[in-house]
Short mmCIF file of N, CA and C in Angstrom, two decimals:
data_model
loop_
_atom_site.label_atom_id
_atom_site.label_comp_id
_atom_site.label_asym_id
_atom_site.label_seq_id
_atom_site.Cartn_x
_atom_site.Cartn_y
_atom_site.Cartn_z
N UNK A 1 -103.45 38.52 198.46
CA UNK A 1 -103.33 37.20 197.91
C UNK A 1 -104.68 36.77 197.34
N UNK A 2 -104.91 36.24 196.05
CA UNK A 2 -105.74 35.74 195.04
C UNK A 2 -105.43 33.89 195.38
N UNK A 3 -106.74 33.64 195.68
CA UNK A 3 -107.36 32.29 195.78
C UNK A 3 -108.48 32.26 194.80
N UNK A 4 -108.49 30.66 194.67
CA UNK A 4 -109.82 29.87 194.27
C UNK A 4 -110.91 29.07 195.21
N UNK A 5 -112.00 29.12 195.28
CA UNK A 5 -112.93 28.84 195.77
C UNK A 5 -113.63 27.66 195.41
N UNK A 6 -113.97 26.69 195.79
CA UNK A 6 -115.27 25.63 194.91
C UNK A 6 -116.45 26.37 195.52
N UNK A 7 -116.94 26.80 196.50
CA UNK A 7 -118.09 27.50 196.60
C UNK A 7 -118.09 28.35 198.03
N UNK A 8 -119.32 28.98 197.61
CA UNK A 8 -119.01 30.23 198.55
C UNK A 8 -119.08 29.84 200.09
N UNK A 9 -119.84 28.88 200.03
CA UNK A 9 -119.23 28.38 201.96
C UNK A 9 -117.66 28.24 202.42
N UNK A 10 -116.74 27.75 201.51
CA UNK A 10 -115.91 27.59 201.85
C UNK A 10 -115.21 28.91 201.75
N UNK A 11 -115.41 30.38 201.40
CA UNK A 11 -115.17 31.35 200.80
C UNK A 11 -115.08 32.21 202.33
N UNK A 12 -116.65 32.04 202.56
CA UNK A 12 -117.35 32.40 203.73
C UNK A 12 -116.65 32.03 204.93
N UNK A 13 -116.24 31.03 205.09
CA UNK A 13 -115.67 30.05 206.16
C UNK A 13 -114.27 30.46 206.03
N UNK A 14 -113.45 31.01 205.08
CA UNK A 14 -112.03 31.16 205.76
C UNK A 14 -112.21 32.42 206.03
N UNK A 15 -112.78 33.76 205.06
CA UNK A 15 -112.95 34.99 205.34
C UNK A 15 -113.65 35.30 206.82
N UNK A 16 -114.20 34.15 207.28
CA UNK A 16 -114.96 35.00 208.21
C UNK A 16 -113.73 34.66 209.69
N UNK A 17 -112.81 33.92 209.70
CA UNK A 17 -111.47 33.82 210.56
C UNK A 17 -110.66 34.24 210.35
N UNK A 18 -110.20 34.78 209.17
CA UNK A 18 -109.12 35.60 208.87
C UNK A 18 -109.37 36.83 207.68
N UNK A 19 -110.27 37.09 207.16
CA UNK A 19 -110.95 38.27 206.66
C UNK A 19 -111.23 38.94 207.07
N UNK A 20 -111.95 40.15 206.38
CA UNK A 20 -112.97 41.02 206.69
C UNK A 20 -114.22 41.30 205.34
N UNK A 21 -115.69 40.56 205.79
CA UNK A 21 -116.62 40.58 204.92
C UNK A 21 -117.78 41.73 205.18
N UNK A 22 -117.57 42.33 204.19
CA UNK A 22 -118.63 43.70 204.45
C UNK A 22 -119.24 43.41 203.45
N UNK A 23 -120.98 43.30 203.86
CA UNK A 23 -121.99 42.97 202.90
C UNK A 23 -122.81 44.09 202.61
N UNK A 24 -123.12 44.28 201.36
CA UNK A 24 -123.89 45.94 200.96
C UNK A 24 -125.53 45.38 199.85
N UNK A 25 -125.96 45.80 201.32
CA UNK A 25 -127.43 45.22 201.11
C UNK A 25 -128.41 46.13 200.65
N UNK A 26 -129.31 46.01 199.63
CA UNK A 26 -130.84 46.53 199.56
C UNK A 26 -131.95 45.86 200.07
N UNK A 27 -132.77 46.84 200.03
CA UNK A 27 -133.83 46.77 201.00
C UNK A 27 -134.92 45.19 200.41
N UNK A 28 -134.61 44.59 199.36
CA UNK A 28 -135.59 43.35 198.61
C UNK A 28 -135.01 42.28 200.13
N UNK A 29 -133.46 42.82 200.61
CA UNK A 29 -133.31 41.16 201.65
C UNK A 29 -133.97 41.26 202.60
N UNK A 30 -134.96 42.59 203.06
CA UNK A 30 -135.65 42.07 204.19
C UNK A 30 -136.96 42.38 203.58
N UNK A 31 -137.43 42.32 202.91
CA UNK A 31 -138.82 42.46 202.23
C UNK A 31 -139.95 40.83 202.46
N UNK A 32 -138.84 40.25 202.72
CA UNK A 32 -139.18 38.76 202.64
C UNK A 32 -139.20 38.34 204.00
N UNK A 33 -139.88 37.37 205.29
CA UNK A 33 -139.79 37.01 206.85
C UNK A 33 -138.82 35.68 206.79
N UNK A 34 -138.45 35.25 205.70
CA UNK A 34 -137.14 34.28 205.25
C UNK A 34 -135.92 34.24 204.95
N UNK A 35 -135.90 35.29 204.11
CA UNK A 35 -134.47 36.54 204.12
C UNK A 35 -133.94 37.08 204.58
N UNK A 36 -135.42 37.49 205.66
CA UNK A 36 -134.65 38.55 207.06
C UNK A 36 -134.16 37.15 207.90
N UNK A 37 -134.40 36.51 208.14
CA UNK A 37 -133.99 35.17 208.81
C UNK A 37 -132.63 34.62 208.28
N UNK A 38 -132.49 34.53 207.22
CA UNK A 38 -131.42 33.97 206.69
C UNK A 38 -129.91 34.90 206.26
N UNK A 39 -130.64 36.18 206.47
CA UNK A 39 -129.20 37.30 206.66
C UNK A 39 -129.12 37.47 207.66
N UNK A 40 -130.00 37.66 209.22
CA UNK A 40 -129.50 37.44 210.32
C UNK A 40 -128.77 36.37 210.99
N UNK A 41 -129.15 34.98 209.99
CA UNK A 41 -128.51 34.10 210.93
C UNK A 41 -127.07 34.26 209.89
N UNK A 42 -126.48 34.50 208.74
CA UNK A 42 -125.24 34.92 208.34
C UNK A 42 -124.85 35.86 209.27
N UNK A 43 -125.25 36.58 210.03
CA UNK A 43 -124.47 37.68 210.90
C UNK A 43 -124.26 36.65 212.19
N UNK A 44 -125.53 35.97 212.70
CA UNK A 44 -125.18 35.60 213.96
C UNK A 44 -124.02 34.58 213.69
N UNK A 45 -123.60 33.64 212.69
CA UNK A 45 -122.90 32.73 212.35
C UNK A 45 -121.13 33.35 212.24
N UNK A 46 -121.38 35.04 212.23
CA UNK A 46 -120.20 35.41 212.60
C UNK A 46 -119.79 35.44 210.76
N UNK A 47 -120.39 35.52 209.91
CA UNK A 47 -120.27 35.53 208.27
C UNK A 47 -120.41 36.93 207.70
N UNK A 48 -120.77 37.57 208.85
CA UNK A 48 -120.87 39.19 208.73
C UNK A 48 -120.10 39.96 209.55
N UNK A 49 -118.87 41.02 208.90
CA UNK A 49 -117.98 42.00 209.56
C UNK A 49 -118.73 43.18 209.49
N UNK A 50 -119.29 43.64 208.51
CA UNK A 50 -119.81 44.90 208.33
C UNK A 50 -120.89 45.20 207.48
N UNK A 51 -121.57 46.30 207.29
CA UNK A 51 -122.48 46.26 206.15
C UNK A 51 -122.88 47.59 206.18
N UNK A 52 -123.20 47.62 204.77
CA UNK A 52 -123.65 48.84 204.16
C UNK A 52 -124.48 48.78 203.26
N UNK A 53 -125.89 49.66 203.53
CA UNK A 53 -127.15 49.82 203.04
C UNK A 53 -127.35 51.11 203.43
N UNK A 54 -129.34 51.28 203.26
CA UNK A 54 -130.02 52.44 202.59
C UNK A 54 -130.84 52.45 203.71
N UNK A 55 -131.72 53.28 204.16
CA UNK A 55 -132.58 53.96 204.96
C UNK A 55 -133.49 52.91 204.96
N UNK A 56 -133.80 52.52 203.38
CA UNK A 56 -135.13 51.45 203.65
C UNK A 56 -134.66 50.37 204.21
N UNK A 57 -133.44 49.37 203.98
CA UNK A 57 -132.88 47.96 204.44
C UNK A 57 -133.18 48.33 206.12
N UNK A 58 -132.88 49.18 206.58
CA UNK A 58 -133.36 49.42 208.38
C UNK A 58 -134.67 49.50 208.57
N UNK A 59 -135.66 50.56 208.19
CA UNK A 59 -136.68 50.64 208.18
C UNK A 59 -137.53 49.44 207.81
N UNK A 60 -137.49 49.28 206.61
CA UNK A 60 -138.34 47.96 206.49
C UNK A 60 -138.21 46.78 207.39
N UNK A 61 -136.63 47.08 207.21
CA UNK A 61 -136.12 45.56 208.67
C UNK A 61 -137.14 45.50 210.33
N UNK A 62 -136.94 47.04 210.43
CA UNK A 62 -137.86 46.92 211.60
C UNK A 62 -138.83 47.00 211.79
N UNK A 63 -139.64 47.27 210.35
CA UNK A 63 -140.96 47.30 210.38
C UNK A 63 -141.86 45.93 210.47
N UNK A 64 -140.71 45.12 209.78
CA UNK A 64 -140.94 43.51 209.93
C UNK A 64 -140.99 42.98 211.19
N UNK A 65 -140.20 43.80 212.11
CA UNK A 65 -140.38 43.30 213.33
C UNK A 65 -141.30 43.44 214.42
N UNK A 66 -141.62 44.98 213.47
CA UNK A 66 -142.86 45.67 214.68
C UNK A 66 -144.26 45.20 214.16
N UNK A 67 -144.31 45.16 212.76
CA UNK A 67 -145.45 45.00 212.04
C UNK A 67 -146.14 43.68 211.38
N UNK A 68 -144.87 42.89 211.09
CA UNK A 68 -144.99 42.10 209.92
C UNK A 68 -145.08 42.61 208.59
N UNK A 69 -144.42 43.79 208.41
CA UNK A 69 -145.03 43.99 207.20
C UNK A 69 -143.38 44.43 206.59
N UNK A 70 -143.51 44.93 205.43
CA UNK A 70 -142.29 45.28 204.66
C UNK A 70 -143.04 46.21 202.96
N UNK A 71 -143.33 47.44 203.51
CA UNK A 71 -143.88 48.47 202.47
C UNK A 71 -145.49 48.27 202.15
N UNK A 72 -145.96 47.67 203.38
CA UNK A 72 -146.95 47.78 203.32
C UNK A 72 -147.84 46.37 203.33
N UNK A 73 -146.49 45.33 202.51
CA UNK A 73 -147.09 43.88 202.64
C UNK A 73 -146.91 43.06 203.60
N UNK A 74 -147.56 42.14 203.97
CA UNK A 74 -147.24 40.97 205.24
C UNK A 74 -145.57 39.80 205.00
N UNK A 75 -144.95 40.25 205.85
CA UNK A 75 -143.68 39.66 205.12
C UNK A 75 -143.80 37.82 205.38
N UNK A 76 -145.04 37.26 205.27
CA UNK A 76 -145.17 35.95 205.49
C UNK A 76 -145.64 35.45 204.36
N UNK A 77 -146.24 36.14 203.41
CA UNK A 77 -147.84 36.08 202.47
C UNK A 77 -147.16 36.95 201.20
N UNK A 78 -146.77 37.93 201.33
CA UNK A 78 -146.41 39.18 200.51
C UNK A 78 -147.39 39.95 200.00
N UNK A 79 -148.78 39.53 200.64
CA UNK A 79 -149.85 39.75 200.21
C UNK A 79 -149.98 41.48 201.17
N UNK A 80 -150.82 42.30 200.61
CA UNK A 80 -151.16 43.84 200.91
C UNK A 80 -151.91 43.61 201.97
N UNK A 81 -151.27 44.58 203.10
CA UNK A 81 -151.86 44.51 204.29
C UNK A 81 -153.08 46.10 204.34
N UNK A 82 -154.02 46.28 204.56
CA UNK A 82 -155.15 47.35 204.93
C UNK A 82 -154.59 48.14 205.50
N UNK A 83 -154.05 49.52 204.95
CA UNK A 83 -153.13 50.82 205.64
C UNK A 83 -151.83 50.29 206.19
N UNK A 84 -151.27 49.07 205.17
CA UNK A 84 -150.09 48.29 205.81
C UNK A 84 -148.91 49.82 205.03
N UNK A 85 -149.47 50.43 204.11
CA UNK A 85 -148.32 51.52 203.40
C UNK A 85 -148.13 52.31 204.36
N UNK A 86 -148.25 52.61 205.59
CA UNK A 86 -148.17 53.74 207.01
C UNK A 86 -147.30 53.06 207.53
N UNK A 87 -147.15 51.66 207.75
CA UNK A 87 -146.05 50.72 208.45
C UNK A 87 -145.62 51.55 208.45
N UNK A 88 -144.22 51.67 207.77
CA UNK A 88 -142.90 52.09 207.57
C UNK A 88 -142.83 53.45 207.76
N UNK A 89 -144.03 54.18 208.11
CA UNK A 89 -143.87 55.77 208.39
C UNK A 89 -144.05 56.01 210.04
N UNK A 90 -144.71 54.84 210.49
CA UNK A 90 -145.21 54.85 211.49
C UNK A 90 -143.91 54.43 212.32
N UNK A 91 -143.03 53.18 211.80
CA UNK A 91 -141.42 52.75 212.28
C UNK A 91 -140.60 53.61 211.91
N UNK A 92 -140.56 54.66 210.91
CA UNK A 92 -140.09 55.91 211.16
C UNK A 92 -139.90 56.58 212.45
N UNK A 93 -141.17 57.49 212.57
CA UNK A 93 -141.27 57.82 213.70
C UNK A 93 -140.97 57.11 214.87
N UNK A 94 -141.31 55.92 215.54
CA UNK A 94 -141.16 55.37 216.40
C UNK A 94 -139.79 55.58 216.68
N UNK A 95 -138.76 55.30 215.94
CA UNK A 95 -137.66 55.17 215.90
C UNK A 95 -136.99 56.61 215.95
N UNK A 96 -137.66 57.69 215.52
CA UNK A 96 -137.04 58.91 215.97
C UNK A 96 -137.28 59.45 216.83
N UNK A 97 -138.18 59.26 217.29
CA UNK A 97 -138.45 59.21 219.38
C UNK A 97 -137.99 58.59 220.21
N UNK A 98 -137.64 57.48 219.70
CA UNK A 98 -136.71 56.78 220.79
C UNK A 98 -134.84 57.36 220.49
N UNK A 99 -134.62 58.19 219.80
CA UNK A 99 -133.63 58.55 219.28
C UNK A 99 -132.19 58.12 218.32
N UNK A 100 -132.70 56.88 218.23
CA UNK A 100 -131.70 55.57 217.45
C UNK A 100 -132.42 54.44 217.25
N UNK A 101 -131.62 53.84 216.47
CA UNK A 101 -132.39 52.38 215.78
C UNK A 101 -131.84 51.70 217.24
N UNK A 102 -130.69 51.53 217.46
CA UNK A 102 -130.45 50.45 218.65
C UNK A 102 -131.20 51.07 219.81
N UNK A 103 -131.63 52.42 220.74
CA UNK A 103 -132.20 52.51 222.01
C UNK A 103 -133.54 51.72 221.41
N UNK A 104 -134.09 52.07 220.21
CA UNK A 104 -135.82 51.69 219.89
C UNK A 104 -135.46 49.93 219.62
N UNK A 105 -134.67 49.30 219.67
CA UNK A 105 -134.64 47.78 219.37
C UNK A 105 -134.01 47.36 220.57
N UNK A 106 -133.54 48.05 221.73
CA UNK A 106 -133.25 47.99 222.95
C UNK A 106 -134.65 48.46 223.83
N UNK A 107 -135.51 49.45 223.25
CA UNK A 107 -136.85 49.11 224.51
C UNK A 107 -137.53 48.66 223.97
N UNK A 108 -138.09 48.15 222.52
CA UNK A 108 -139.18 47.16 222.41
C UNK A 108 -138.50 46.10 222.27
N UNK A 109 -137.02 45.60 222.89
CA UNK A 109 -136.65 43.97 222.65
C UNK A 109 -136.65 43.31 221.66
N UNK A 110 -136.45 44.30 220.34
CA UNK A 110 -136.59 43.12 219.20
C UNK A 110 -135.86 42.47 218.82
N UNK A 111 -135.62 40.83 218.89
CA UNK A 111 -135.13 40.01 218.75
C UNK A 111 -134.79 39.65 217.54
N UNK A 112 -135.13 39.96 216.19
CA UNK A 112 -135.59 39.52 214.99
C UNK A 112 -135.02 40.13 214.42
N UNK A 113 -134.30 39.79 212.97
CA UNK A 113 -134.37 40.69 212.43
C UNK A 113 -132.67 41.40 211.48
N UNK A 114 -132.10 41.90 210.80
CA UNK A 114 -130.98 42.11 210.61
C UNK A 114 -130.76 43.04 211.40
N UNK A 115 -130.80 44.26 211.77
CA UNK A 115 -130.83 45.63 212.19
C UNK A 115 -130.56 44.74 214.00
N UNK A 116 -131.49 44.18 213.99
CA UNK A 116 -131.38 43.82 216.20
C UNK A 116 -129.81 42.85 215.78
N UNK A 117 -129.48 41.48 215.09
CA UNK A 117 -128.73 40.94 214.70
C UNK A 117 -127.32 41.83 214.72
N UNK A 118 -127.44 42.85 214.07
CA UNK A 118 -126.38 43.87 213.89
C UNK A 118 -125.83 44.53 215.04
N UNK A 119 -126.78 44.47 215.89
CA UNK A 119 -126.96 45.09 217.15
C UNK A 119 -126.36 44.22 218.34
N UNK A 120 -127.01 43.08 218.03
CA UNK A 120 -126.07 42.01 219.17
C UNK A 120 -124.84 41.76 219.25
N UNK A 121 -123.84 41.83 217.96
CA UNK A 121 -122.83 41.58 217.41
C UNK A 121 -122.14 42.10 217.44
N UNK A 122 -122.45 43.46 217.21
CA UNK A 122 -121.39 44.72 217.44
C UNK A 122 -120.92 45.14 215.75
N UNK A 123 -122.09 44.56 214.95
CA UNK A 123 -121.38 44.87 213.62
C UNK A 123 -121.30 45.69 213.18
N UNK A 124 -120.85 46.83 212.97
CA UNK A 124 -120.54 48.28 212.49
C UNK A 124 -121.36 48.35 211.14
N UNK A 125 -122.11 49.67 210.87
CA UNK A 125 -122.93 49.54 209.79
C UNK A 125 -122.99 51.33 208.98
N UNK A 126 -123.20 50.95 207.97
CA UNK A 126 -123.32 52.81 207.23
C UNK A 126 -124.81 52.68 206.61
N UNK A 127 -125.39 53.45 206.94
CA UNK A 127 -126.58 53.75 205.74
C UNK A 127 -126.80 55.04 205.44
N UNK A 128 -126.86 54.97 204.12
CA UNK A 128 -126.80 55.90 203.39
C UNK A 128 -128.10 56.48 202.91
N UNK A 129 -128.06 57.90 203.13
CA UNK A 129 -129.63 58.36 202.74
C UNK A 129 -129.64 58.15 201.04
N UNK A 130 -131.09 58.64 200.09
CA UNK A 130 -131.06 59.39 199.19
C UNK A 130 -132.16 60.38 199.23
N UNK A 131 -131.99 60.82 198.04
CA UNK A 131 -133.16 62.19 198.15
C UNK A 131 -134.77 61.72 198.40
N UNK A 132 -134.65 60.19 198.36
CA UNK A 132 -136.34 60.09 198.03
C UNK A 132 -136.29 59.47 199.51
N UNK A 133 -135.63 59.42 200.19
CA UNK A 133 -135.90 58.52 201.73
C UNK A 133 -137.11 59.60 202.58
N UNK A 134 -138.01 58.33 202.80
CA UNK A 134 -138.69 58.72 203.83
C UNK A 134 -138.00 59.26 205.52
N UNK A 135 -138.56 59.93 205.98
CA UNK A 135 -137.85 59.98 207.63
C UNK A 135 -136.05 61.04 206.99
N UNK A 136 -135.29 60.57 206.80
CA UNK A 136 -134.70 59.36 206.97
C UNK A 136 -134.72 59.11 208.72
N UNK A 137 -134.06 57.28 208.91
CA UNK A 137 -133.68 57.37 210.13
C UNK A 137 -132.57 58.19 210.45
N UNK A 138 -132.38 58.39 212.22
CA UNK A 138 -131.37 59.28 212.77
C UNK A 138 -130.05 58.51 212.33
N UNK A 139 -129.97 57.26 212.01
CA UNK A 139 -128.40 57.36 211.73
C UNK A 139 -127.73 57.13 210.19
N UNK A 140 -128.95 57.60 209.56
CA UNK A 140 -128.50 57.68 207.82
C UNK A 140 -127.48 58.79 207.66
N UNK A 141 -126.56 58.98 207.00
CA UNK A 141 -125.74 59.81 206.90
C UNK A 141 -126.79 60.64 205.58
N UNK A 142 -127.34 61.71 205.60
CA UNK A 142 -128.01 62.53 204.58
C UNK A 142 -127.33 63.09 203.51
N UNK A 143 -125.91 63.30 204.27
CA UNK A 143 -124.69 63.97 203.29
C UNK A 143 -123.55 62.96 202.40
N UNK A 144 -124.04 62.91 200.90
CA UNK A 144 -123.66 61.61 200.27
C UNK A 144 -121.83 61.79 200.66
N UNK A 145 -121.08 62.75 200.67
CA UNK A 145 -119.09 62.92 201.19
C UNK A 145 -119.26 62.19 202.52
N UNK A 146 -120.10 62.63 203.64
CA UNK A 146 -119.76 62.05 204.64
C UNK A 146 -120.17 60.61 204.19
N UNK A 147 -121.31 60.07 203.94
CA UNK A 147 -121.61 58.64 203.20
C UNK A 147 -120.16 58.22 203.24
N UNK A 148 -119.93 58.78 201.78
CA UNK A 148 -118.99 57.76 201.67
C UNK A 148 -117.11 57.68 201.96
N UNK A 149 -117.47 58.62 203.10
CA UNK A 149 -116.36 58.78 204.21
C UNK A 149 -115.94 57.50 205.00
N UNK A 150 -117.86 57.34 205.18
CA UNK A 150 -118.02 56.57 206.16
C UNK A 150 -117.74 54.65 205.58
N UNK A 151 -118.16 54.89 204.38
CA UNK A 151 -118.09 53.93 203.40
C UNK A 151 -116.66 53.16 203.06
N UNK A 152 -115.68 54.09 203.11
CA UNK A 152 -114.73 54.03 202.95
C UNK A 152 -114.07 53.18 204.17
N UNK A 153 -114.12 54.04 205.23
CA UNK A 153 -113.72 53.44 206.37
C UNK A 153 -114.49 51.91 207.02
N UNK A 154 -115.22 51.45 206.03
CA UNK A 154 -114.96 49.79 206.30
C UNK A 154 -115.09 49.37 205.25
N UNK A 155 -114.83 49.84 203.82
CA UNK A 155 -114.08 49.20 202.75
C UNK A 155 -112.47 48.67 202.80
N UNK A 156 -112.16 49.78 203.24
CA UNK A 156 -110.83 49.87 203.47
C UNK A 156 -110.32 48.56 204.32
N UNK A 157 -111.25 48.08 205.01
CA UNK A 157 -110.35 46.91 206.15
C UNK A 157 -111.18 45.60 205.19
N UNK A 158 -112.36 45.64 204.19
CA UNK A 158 -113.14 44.23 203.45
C UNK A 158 -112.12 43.65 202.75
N UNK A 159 -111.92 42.50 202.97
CA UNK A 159 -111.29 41.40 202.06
C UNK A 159 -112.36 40.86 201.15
N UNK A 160 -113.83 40.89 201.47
CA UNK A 160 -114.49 40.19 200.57
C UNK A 160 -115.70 41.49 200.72
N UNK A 161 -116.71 41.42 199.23
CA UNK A 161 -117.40 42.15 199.97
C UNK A 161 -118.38 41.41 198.80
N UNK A 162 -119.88 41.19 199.31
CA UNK A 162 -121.38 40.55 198.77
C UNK A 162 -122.18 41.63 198.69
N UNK A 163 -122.52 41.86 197.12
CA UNK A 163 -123.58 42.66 197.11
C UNK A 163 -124.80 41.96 196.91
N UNK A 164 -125.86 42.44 198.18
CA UNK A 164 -127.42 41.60 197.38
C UNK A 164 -128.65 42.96 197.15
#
Protein backbone atom coordinates (compact mmCIF):
# COMPACT_ATOMS: atom_id res chain seq x y z
CA UNK A 1 0.00 0.00 0.00
CA UNK A 2 1.16 3.60 -1.36
CA UNK A 3 0.62 6.58 1.05
CA UNK A 4 1.32 10.29 1.29
CA UNK A 5 3.36 11.87 3.79
CA UNK A 6 3.52 15.78 4.88
CA UNK A 7 6.93 15.01 6.34
CA UNK A 8 9.23 12.56 7.21
CA UNK A 9 8.44 12.43 11.02
CA UNK A 10 5.23 11.42 10.40
CA UNK A 11 6.67 8.78 7.81
CA UNK A 12 9.11 7.72 10.53
CA UNK A 13 6.44 7.49 13.19
CA UNK A 14 4.02 5.07 11.49
CA UNK A 15 6.89 2.90 9.83
CA UNK A 16 8.61 2.55 12.87
CA UNK A 17 5.08 0.60 14.55
CA UNK A 18 4.09 -1.08 11.76
CA UNK A 19 7.06 -1.11 9.21
CA UNK A 20 10.26 -2.15 8.65
CA UNK A 21 13.04 0.81 8.17
CA UNK A 22 16.43 -0.27 7.02
CA UNK A 23 18.80 2.65 6.77
CA UNK A 24 22.00 2.31 4.35
CA UNK A 25 24.56 4.51 5.65
CA UNK A 26 28.11 5.96 4.61
CA UNK A 27 30.75 6.59 6.54
CA UNK A 28 30.30 11.08 6.21
CA UNK A 29 27.23 10.14 9.19
CA UNK A 30 29.72 9.44 11.67
CA UNK A 31 32.55 11.64 10.56
CA UNK A 32 30.80 14.34 12.48
CA UNK A 33 30.39 13.96 17.05
CA UNK A 34 26.66 15.41 16.04
CA UNK A 35 25.67 12.95 13.49
CA UNK A 36 26.97 10.20 15.34
CA UNK A 37 24.57 11.54 18.06
CA UNK A 38 21.74 12.14 16.02
CA UNK A 39 21.73 8.61 14.12
CA UNK A 40 22.11 6.95 17.38
CA UNK A 41 19.44 8.63 19.00
CA UNK A 42 17.13 7.62 15.57
CA UNK A 43 18.05 4.02 16.56
CA UNK A 44 17.54 4.48 20.25
CA UNK A 45 14.03 6.21 19.40
CA UNK A 46 13.26 2.79 17.89
CA UNK A 47 13.33 4.75 14.03
CA UNK A 48 15.86 2.15 13.15
CA UNK A 49 15.01 -1.73 12.05
CA UNK A 50 18.12 -2.38 10.27
CA UNK A 51 21.07 -1.04 8.47
CA UNK A 52 23.45 -1.43 5.98
CA UNK A 53 26.89 0.09 5.47
CA UNK A 54 30.73 -0.20 4.75
CA UNK A 55 33.73 -1.16 6.88
CA UNK A 56 34.45 2.56 7.36
CA UNK A 57 30.65 3.64 8.87
CA UNK A 58 31.91 0.97 11.89
CA UNK A 59 35.35 1.80 12.06
CA UNK A 60 35.23 5.38 12.04
CA UNK A 61 32.08 5.03 14.36
CA UNK A 62 34.32 3.52 16.85
CA UNK A 63 37.11 5.34 16.39
CA UNK A 64 34.99 8.33 17.48
CA UNK A 65 34.45 6.62 20.44
CA UNK A 66 37.84 5.47 21.31
CA UNK A 67 39.60 8.47 19.88
CA UNK A 68 37.59 11.36 19.04
CA UNK A 69 38.63 11.26 15.89
CA UNK A 70 37.02 10.15 12.46
CA UNK A 71 40.08 9.61 9.66
CA UNK A 72 42.28 11.24 11.44
CA UNK A 73 40.23 14.49 12.41
CA UNK A 74 38.78 15.49 15.90
CA UNK A 75 35.08 14.75 15.44
CA UNK A 76 34.28 18.04 17.60
CA UNK A 77 36.54 20.66 15.53
CA UNK A 78 37.04 18.60 12.22
CA UNK A 79 40.21 20.01 12.58
CA UNK A 80 43.57 17.33 11.91
CA UNK A 81 44.57 15.62 14.81
CA UNK A 82 48.89 14.85 15.08
CA UNK A 83 49.13 10.97 13.83
CA UNK A 84 45.20 11.26 14.23
CA UNK A 85 45.48 9.13 10.38
CA UNK A 86 46.63 5.75 12.66
CA UNK A 87 43.21 6.24 14.60
CA UNK A 88 41.33 4.09 12.50
CA UNK A 89 44.18 1.49 12.01
CA UNK A 90 44.83 1.38 15.45
CA UNK A 91 40.52 0.69 16.04
CA UNK A 92 41.15 -1.77 13.46
CA UNK A 93 43.22 -3.77 15.25
CA UNK A 94 41.81 -3.29 18.58
CA UNK A 95 38.77 -4.64 17.35
CA UNK A 96 40.32 -7.72 15.78
CA UNK A 97 41.71 -8.84 19.02
CA UNK A 98 38.93 -8.56 20.80
CA UNK A 99 37.32 -10.69 18.00
CA UNK A 100 34.05 -8.60 17.07
CA UNK A 101 32.84 -5.14 17.03
CA UNK A 102 30.18 -6.02 19.85
CA UNK A 103 32.82 -8.23 22.45
CA UNK A 104 35.37 -4.85 21.79
CA UNK A 105 32.21 -2.32 22.59
CA UNK A 106 31.22 -4.83 25.32
CA UNK A 107 34.85 -4.61 27.15
CA UNK A 108 35.69 -1.05 26.65
CA UNK A 109 31.83 -0.06 27.48
CA UNK A 110 31.26 2.14 24.75
CA UNK A 111 28.32 3.91 25.23
CA UNK A 112 28.39 6.26 22.21
CA UNK A 113 27.98 5.99 19.18
CA UNK A 114 25.92 4.12 16.17
CA UNK A 115 27.76 0.73 16.14
CA UNK A 116 27.27 0.45 20.54
CA UNK A 117 23.45 1.96 19.68
CA UNK A 118 23.11 -0.97 17.23
CA UNK A 119 24.30 -3.10 19.77
CA UNK A 120 21.88 -2.22 22.55
CA UNK A 121 18.92 -2.68 20.37
CA UNK A 122 19.46 -5.72 18.79
CA UNK A 123 19.48 -4.05 15.36
CA UNK A 124 20.66 -6.44 12.80
CA UNK A 125 23.30 -4.93 10.50
CA UNK A 126 25.41 -5.94 7.05
CA UNK A 127 28.63 -4.33 6.17
CA UNK A 128 29.96 -4.70 3.30
CA UNK A 129 33.68 -4.81 2.45
CA UNK A 130 35.39 -3.20 -0.74
CA UNK A 131 38.67 -3.74 -2.24
CA UNK A 132 40.16 -0.56 -0.73
CA UNK A 133 38.98 -1.36 3.05
CA UNK A 134 41.44 -1.11 5.53
CA UNK A 135 41.48 -4.22 8.18
CA UNK A 136 38.50 -5.01 7.06
CA UNK A 137 36.60 -5.53 10.39
CA UNK A 138 35.76 -9.30 11.39
CA UNK A 139 32.21 -8.87 10.49
CA UNK A 140 32.42 -7.23 6.93
CA UNK A 141 31.29 -9.73 4.59
CA UNK A 142 34.65 -9.52 2.03
CA UNK A 143 32.67 -11.62 -0.51
CA UNK A 144 30.47 -8.99 -2.50
CA UNK A 145 27.39 -12.63 -3.34
CA UNK A 146 27.51 -13.28 0.22
CA UNK A 147 27.15 -9.19 0.76
CA UNK A 148 24.46 -9.12 -0.90
CA UNK A 149 22.87 -12.35 0.29
CA UNK A 150 23.05 -10.82 3.30
CA UNK A 151 21.62 -7.56 1.92
CA UNK A 152 18.86 -9.08 0.64
CA UNK A 153 17.74 -10.74 3.65
CA UNK A 154 16.76 -7.41 5.34
CA UNK A 155 15.65 -5.77 2.21
CA UNK A 156 13.32 -8.20 1.78
CA UNK A 157 11.32 -7.51 5.20
CA UNK A 158 12.14 -2.91 4.56
CA UNK A 159 9.01 -1.09 3.99
CA UNK A 160 10.99 2.07 3.95
CA UNK A 161 14.49 2.35 3.36
CA UNK A 162 16.91 6.04 3.93
CA UNK A 163 19.89 6.36 2.17
CA UNK A 164 22.50 8.91 3.78
Amino acid sequence: MSMDYDCLEELLDYESDFGHITWVLGPAVVFDHYSRQVMAGLIEAGYVHSMLAGNAVATHDIEGSVFGTALGNDIHTNMPVPHGHYCHLDTINMIKEAGSIEEFIRQRKITDGVMAACMRHGIPYVLAGSIRDDGPLPEVYRNVYEAQDAMRAITDRATTVICM
